[in-house]
Coordinates of C-alpha atoms in Angstrom, one line a residue:
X1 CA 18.9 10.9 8.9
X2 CA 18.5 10.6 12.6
X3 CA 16.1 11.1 14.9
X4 CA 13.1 13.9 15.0
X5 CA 15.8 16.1 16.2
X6 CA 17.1 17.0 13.2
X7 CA 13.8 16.3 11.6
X8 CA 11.6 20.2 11.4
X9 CA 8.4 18.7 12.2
X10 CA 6.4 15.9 12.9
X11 CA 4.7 14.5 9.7
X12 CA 1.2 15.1 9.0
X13 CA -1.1 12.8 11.0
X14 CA -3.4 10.1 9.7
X15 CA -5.8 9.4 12.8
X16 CA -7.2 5.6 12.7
X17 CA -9.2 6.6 16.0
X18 CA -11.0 10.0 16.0
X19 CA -15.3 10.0 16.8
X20 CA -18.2 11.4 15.2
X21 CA -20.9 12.4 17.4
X22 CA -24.1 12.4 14.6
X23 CA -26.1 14.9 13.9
X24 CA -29.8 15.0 14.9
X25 CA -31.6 14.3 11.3
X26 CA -29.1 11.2 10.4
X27 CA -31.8 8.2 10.7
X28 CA -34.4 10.8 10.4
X29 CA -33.8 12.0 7.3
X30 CA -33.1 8.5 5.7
X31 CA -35.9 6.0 7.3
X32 CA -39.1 4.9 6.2
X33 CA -41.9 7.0 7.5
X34 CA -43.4 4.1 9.6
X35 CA -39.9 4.1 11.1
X36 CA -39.8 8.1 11.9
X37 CA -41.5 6.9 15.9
X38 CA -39.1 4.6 16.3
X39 CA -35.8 4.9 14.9
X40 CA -33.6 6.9 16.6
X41 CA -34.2 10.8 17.4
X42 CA -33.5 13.6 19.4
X43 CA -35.5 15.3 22.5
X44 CA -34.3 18.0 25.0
X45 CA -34.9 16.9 28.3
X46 CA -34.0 16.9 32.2
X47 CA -31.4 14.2 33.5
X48 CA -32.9 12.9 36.5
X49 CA -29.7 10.7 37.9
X50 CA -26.5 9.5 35.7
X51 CA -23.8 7.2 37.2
X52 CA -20.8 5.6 35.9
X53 CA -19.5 2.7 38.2
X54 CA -18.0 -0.9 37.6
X55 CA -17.6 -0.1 33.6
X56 CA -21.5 0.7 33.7
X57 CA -23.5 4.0 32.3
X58 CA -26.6 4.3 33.8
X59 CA -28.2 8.1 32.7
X60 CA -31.9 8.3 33.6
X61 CA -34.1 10.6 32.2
X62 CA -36.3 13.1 34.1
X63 CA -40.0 14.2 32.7
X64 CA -40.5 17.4 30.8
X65 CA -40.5 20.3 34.1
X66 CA -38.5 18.1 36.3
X67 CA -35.3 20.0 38.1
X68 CA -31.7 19.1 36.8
X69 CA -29.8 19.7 33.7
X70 CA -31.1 20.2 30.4
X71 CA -29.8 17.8 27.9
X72 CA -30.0 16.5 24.1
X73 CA -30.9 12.8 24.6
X74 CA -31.1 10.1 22.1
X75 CA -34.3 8.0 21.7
X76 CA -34.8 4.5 19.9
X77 CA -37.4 2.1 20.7
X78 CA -37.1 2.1 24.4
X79 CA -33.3 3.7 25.1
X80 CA -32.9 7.1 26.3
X81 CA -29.1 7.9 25.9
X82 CA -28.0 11.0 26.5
X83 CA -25.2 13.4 24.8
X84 CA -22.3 14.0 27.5
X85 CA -19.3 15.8 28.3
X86 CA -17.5 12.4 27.7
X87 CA -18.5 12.4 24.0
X88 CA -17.2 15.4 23.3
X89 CA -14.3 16.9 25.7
X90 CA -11.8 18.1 23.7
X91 CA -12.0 22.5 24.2
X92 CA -12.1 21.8 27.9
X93 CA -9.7 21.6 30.7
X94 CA -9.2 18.1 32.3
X95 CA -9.9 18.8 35.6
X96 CA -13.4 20.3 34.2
X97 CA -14.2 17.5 32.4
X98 CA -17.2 15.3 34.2
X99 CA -20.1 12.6 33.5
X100 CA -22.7 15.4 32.6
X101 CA -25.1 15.5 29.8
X102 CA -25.2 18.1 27.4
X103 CA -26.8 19.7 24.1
X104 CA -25.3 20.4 20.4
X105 CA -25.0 23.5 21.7
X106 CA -22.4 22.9 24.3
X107 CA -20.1 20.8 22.6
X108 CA -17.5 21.9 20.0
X109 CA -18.9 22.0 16.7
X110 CA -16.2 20.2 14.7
X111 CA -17.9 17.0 17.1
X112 CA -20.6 16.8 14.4
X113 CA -20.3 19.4 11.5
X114 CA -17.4 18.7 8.7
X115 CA -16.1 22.2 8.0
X116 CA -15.7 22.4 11.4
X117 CA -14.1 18.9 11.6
X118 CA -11.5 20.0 9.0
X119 CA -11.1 22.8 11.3
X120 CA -10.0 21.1 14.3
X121 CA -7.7 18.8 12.5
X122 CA -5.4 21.7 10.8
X123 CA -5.2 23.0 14.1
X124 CA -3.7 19.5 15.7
X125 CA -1.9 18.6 12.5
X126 CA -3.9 16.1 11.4
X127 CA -4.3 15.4 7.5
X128 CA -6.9 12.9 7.9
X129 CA -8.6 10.6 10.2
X130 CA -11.1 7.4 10.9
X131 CA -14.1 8.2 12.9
X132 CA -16.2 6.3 15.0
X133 CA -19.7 6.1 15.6
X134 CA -21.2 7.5 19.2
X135 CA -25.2 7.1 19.3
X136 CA -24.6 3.7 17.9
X137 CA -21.8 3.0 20.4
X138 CA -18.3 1.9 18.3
X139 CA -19.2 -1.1 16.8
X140 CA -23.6 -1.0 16.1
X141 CA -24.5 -2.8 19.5
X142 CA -27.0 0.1 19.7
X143 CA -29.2 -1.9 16.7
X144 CA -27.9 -5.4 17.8
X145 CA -29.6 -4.9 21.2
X146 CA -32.7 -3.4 19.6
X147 CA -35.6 -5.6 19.3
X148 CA -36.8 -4.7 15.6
X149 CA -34.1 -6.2 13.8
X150 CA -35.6 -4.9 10.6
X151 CA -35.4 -1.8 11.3
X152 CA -32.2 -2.3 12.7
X153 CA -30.7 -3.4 9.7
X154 CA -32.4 0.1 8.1
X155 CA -30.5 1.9 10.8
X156 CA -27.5 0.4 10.1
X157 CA -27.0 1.0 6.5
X158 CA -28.9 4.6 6.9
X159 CA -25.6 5.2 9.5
X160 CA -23.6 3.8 6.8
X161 CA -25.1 5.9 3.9
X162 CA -24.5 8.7 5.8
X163 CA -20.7 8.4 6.6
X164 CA -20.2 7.8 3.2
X165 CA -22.3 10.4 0.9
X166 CA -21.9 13.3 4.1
X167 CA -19.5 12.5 6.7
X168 CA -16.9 11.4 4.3
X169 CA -18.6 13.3 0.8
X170 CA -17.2 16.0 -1.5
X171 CA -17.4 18.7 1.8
X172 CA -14.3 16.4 3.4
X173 CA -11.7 16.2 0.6
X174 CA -11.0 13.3 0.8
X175 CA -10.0 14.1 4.7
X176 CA -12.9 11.9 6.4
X177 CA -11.9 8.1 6.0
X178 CA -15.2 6.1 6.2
X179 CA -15.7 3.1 8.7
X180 CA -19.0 1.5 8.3
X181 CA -21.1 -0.8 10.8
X182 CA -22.9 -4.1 9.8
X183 CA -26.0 -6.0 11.6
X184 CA -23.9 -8.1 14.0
X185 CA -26.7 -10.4 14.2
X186 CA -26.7 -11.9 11.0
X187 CA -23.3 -12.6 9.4
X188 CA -24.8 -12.9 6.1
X189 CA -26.3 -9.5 6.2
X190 CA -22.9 -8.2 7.6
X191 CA -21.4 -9.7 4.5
X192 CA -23.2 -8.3 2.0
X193 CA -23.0 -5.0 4.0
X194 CA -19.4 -5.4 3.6
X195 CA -19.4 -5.8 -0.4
X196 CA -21.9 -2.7 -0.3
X197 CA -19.5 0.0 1.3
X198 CA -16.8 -1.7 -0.6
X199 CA -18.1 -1.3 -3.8
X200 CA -18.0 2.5 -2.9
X201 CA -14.7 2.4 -1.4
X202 CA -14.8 1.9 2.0
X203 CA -11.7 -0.4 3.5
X204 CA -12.7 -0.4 7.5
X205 CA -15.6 -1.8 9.2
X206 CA -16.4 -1.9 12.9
X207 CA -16.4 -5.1 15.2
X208 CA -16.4 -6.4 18.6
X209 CA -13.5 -7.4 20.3
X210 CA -15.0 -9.8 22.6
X211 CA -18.2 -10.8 20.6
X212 CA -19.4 -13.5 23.2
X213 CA -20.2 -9.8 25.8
X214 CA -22.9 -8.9 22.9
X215 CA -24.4 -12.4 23.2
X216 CA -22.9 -13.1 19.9
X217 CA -20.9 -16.6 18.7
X218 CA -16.6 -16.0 19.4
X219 CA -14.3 -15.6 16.8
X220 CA -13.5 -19.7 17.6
X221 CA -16.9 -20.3 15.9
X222 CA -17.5 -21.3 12.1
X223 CA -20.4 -18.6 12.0
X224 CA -18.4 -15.4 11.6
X225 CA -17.0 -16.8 8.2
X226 CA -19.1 -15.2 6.0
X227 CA -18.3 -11.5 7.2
X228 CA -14.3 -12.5 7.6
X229 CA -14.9 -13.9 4.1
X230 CA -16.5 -10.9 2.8
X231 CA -13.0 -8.9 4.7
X232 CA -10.8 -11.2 3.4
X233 CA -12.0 -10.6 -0.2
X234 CA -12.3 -7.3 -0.2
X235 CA -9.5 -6.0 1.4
X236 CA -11.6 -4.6 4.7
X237 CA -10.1 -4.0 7.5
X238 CA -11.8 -5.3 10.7
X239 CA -11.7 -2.1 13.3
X240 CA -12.3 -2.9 16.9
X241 CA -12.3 -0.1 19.3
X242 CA -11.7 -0.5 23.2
X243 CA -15.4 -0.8 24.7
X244 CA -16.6 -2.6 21.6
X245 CA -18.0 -5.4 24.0
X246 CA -20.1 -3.0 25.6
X247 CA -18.3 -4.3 28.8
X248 CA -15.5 -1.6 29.8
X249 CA -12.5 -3.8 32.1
X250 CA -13.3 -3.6 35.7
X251 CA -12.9 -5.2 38.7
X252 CA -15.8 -4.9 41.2
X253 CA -19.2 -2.9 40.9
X254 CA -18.0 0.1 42.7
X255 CA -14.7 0.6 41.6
X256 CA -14.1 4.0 40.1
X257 CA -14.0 4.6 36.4
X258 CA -10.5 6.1 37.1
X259 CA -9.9 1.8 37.8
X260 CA -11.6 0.8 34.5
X261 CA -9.6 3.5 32.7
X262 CA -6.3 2.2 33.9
X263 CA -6.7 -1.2 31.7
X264 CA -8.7 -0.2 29.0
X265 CA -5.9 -2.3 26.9
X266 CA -7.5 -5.3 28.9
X267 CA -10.5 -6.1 26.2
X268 CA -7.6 -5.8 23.6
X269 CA -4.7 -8.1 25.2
X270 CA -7.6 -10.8 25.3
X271 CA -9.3 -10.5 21.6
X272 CA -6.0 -10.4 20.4
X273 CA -5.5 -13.6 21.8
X274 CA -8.4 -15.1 20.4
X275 CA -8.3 -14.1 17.3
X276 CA -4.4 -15.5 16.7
X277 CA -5.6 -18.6 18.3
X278 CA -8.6 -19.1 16.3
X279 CA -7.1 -20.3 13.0
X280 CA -8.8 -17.8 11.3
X281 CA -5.7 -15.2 10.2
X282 CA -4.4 -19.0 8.1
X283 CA -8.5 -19.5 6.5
X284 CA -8.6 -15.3 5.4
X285 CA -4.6 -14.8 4.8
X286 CA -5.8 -11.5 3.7
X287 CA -7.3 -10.5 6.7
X288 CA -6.3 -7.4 8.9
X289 CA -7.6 -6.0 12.1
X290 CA -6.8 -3.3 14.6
X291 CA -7.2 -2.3 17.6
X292 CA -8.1 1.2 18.5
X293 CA -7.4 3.3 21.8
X294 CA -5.8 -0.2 23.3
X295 CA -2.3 1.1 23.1
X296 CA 0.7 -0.7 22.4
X297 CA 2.8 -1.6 25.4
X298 CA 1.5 -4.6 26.2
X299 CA 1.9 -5.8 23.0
X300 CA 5.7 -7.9 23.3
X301 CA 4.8 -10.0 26.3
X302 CA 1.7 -11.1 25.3
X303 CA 3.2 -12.4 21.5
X304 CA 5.9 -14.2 23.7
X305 CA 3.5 -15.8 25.8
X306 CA 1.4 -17.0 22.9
X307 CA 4.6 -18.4 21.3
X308 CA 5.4 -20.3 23.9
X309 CA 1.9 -21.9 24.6
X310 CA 1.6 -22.4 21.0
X311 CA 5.1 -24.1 21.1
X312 CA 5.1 -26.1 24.4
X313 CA 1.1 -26.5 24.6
X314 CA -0.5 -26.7 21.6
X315 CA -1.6 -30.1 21.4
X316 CA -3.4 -30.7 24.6
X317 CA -4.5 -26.7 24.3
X318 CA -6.6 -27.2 21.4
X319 CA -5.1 -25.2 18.5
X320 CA -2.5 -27.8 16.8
X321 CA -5.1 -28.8 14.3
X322 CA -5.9 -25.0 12.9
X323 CA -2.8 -22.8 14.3
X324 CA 0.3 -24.2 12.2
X325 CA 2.6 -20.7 13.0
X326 CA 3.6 -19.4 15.6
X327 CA 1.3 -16.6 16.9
X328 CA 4.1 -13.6 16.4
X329 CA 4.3 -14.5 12.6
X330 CA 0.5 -14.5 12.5
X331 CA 0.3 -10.8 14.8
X332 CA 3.2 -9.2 11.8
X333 CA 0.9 -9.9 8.9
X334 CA -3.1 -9.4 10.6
X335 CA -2.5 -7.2 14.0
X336 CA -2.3 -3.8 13.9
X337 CA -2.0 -1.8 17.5
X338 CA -2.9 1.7 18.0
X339 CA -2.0 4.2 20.2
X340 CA -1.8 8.0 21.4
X341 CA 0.3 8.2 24.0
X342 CA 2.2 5.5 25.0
X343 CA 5.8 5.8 26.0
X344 CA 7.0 2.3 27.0
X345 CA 5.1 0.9 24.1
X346 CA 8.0 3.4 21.5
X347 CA 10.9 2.4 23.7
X348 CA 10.2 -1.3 22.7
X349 CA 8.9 -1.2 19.3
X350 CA 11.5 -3.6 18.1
X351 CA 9.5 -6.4 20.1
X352 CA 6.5 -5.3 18.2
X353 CA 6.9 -4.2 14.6
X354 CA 7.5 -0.6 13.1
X355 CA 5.0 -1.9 10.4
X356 CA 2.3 -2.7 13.0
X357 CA 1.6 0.5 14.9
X358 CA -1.2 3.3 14.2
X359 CA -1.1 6.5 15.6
X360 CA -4.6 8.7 16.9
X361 CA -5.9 11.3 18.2
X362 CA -8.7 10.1 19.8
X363 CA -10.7 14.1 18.9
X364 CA -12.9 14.9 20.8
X365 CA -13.0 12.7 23.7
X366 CA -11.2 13.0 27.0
X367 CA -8.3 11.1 26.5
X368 CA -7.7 13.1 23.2
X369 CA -4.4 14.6 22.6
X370 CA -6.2 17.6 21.2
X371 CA -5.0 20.4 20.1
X372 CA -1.2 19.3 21.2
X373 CA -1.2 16.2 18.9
X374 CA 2.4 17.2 17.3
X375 CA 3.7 18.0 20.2
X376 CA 3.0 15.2 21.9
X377 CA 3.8 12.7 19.1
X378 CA 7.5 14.7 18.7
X379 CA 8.2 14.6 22.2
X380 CA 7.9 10.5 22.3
X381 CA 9.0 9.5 18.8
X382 CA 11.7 11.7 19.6
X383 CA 14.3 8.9 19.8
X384 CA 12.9 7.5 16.6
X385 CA 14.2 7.7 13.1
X386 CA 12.1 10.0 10.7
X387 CA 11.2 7.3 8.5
X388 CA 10.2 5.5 11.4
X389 CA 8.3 8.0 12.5
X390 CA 6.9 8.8 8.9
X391 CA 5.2 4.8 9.1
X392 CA 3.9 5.0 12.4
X393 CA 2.3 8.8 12.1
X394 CA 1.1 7.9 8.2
X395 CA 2.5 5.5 6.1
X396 CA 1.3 2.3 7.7
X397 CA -2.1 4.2 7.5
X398 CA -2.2 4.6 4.0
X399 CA -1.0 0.9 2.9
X400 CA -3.7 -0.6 5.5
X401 CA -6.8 1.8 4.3
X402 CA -5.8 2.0 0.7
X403 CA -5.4 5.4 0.9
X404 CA -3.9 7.6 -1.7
X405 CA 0.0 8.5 -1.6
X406 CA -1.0 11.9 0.2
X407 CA -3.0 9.7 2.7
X408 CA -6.4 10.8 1.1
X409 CA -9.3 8.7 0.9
X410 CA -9.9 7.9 -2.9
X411 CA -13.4 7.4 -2.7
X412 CA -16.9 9.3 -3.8
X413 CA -16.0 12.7 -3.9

């Protein structure tokens, strides 16, 4: 067969990078009663000043009577985050989308409620999809910043308890993919965090890509090991979303998000790097990770530039001893890039791998490709073979995440 020309219709979508924005009684329903003060909640209150510059969010809070906006704000411990239009965008006109806080109210209601969810995704011919977290920010640096770590740990699993029994239970059909978090400050925990959603049939977990931004020891380090072990053995697949650093690419303090948006793929290019120059793809041979929202263009000159470093430099740059292949061997059997839309990145996927590329939606934020998914996917796969096509808009999905055949998560129901 050739291309999608003669093909009727794009295949159904499997998503590896939609959001969740969570519902208000997630932690409160699930935590201790000591916790209930404490652990996260929700208030309705005035935004005082918000500002987005040099990769930074900085929303302040007004007091109950004060003038501006009326918003649904997150509390927990001492953070006050607020629900904005960046969260949940899609419904909305580009050019009316701005840094503005907003209530559950205001935003579409498949951001948070699954029949509604389901909804949204027959409309943009999706079939299923991966969500990330948003109060917890995408990979739990929410509780890793927290000063209780005890309770953060509680938070953590209550987050994961909930994508598993209600984001992803019987009300999905098997349409919700779960990805859980772990306590990034204990790799031990984070392990047996790992076994726990396992054991229930969750293949994805969330990570950093740049670790050392949290605070937190490099993927060079020996004290990750644990977790990757825990991965490794299970079959999970390490999920690192762009912004996972807490530390959005920028250049200078006042440049313009619109700069910062432009190399979002930045944070990507550069864990990428580490993690096939860390040894650790040859120590876990069954490890896997992916990069969500990072696109894929970049992808071919960055695997020839690590080959030839590995090949020309590796003995005086420090990776002979734990790095015996070259690093585009390594990237076909661990990497996995993902993309929306991304043109250049098609038109050269010979230099990257039909078998390493994931296709999302990005629902709801911004950048989502929402409700216009198959249409955008047909117009650039167009010069593609369908069963080309059929890996990059499913299949590769459903042999990474163990789905079923029809690309269904075969977990609790």
């Amino acid at each position: 067969m050739s291309a999608m020309e003669t093909t009727t219709a794009l295949p159904k979508i499997i998503s590896v990078d939609d959001h969740t924005v969570e519902p208000p009684d997630v932690w409160q329903s699930r935590l201790p009663k000591k916790y209930l003060d404490t652990g996260p909640r929700t208030v309705r209150a005035p935004l005082k000043e918000i500002s987005f510059l040099g990769g930074r969010f900085k929303p302040v809070m007004g007091a109950p009577g004060d003038d501006g906006p009326l918003g649904d704000w997150w509390l927990y411990e001492g953070l006050q985050r607020p629900l904005t239009r960046l969260d949940t965008a899609v419904g909305y006109s580009r050019d009316e989308i701005k840094l503005e806080v907003i209530t559950y109210e205001q935003m579409r209601p498949g951001s948070y409620d699954v029949p509604a969810r389901l909804a949204d995704m027959d409309v943009n011919h999706v079939q299923s999809a991966v969500c990330f977290p948003t109060f917890p920010r995408f990979c739990g640096q929410t509780f890793t910043e927290a000063k209780d770590h005890e309770l953060g740990l509680l938070c953590v699993q209550a987050y994961n308890d909930w994508m598993v029994e209600e984001w992803c239970g019987p009300q999905a059909q098997g349409r919700l993919i779960p990805l859980t978090l772990i306590p990034l400050w204990d790799a031990e925990l984070a392990a047996a965090e790992v076994r726990r959603n396992a054991a229930r049939g969750v293949r994805a977990v969330a990570f950093s890509e740049i670790p050392p931004h949290l605070g937190l020891p490099s993927v060079h380090s020996d004290d990750w090991d644990p977790f990757l072990a825990a991965c490794d053995e299970t079959g999970t697949v390490v999920a690192m979303h762009i912004g996972s650093s807490s530390r959005m690419p920028s250049t200078s303090a006042d440049a313009p998000p619109a700069v910062g948006s432009t190399i979002t793929f930045a944070n990507c290019c550069f864990s990428m790097v580490d993690w096939l120059m860390s040894g650790k793809f040859e120590r876990f041979p069954n490890l896997k990770v992916m990069y969500a929202e990072g696109q894929i263009g970049w992808i071919p000159y960055i695997l020839e530039r690590a080959d030839v470093v590995w090949e020309e430099n590796r003995g005086w740059g420090g990776v002979a001893d734990k790095v015996h292949r070259p690093p585009s061997e390594l990237f076909t059997e661990h990497v996995y890039g993902c993309f929306f839309d991304d043109a250049f990145g098609l038109k050269n996927l010979d230099a990257i791998g039909v078998g390493n590329v994931l296709y999302e939606t990005d629902y709801p934020h911004s950048d989502s490709t929402w409700p216009k998914s198959k249409e955008v996917g047909e117009a650039q796969m167009g010069h593609l073979d369908a069963d080309v096509v059929e890996r990059i808009v499913r299949g590769n999905a459903i042999d990474l995440l163990g789905l079923t055949p029809d690309g269904l998560w075969g977990g609790p129901r």
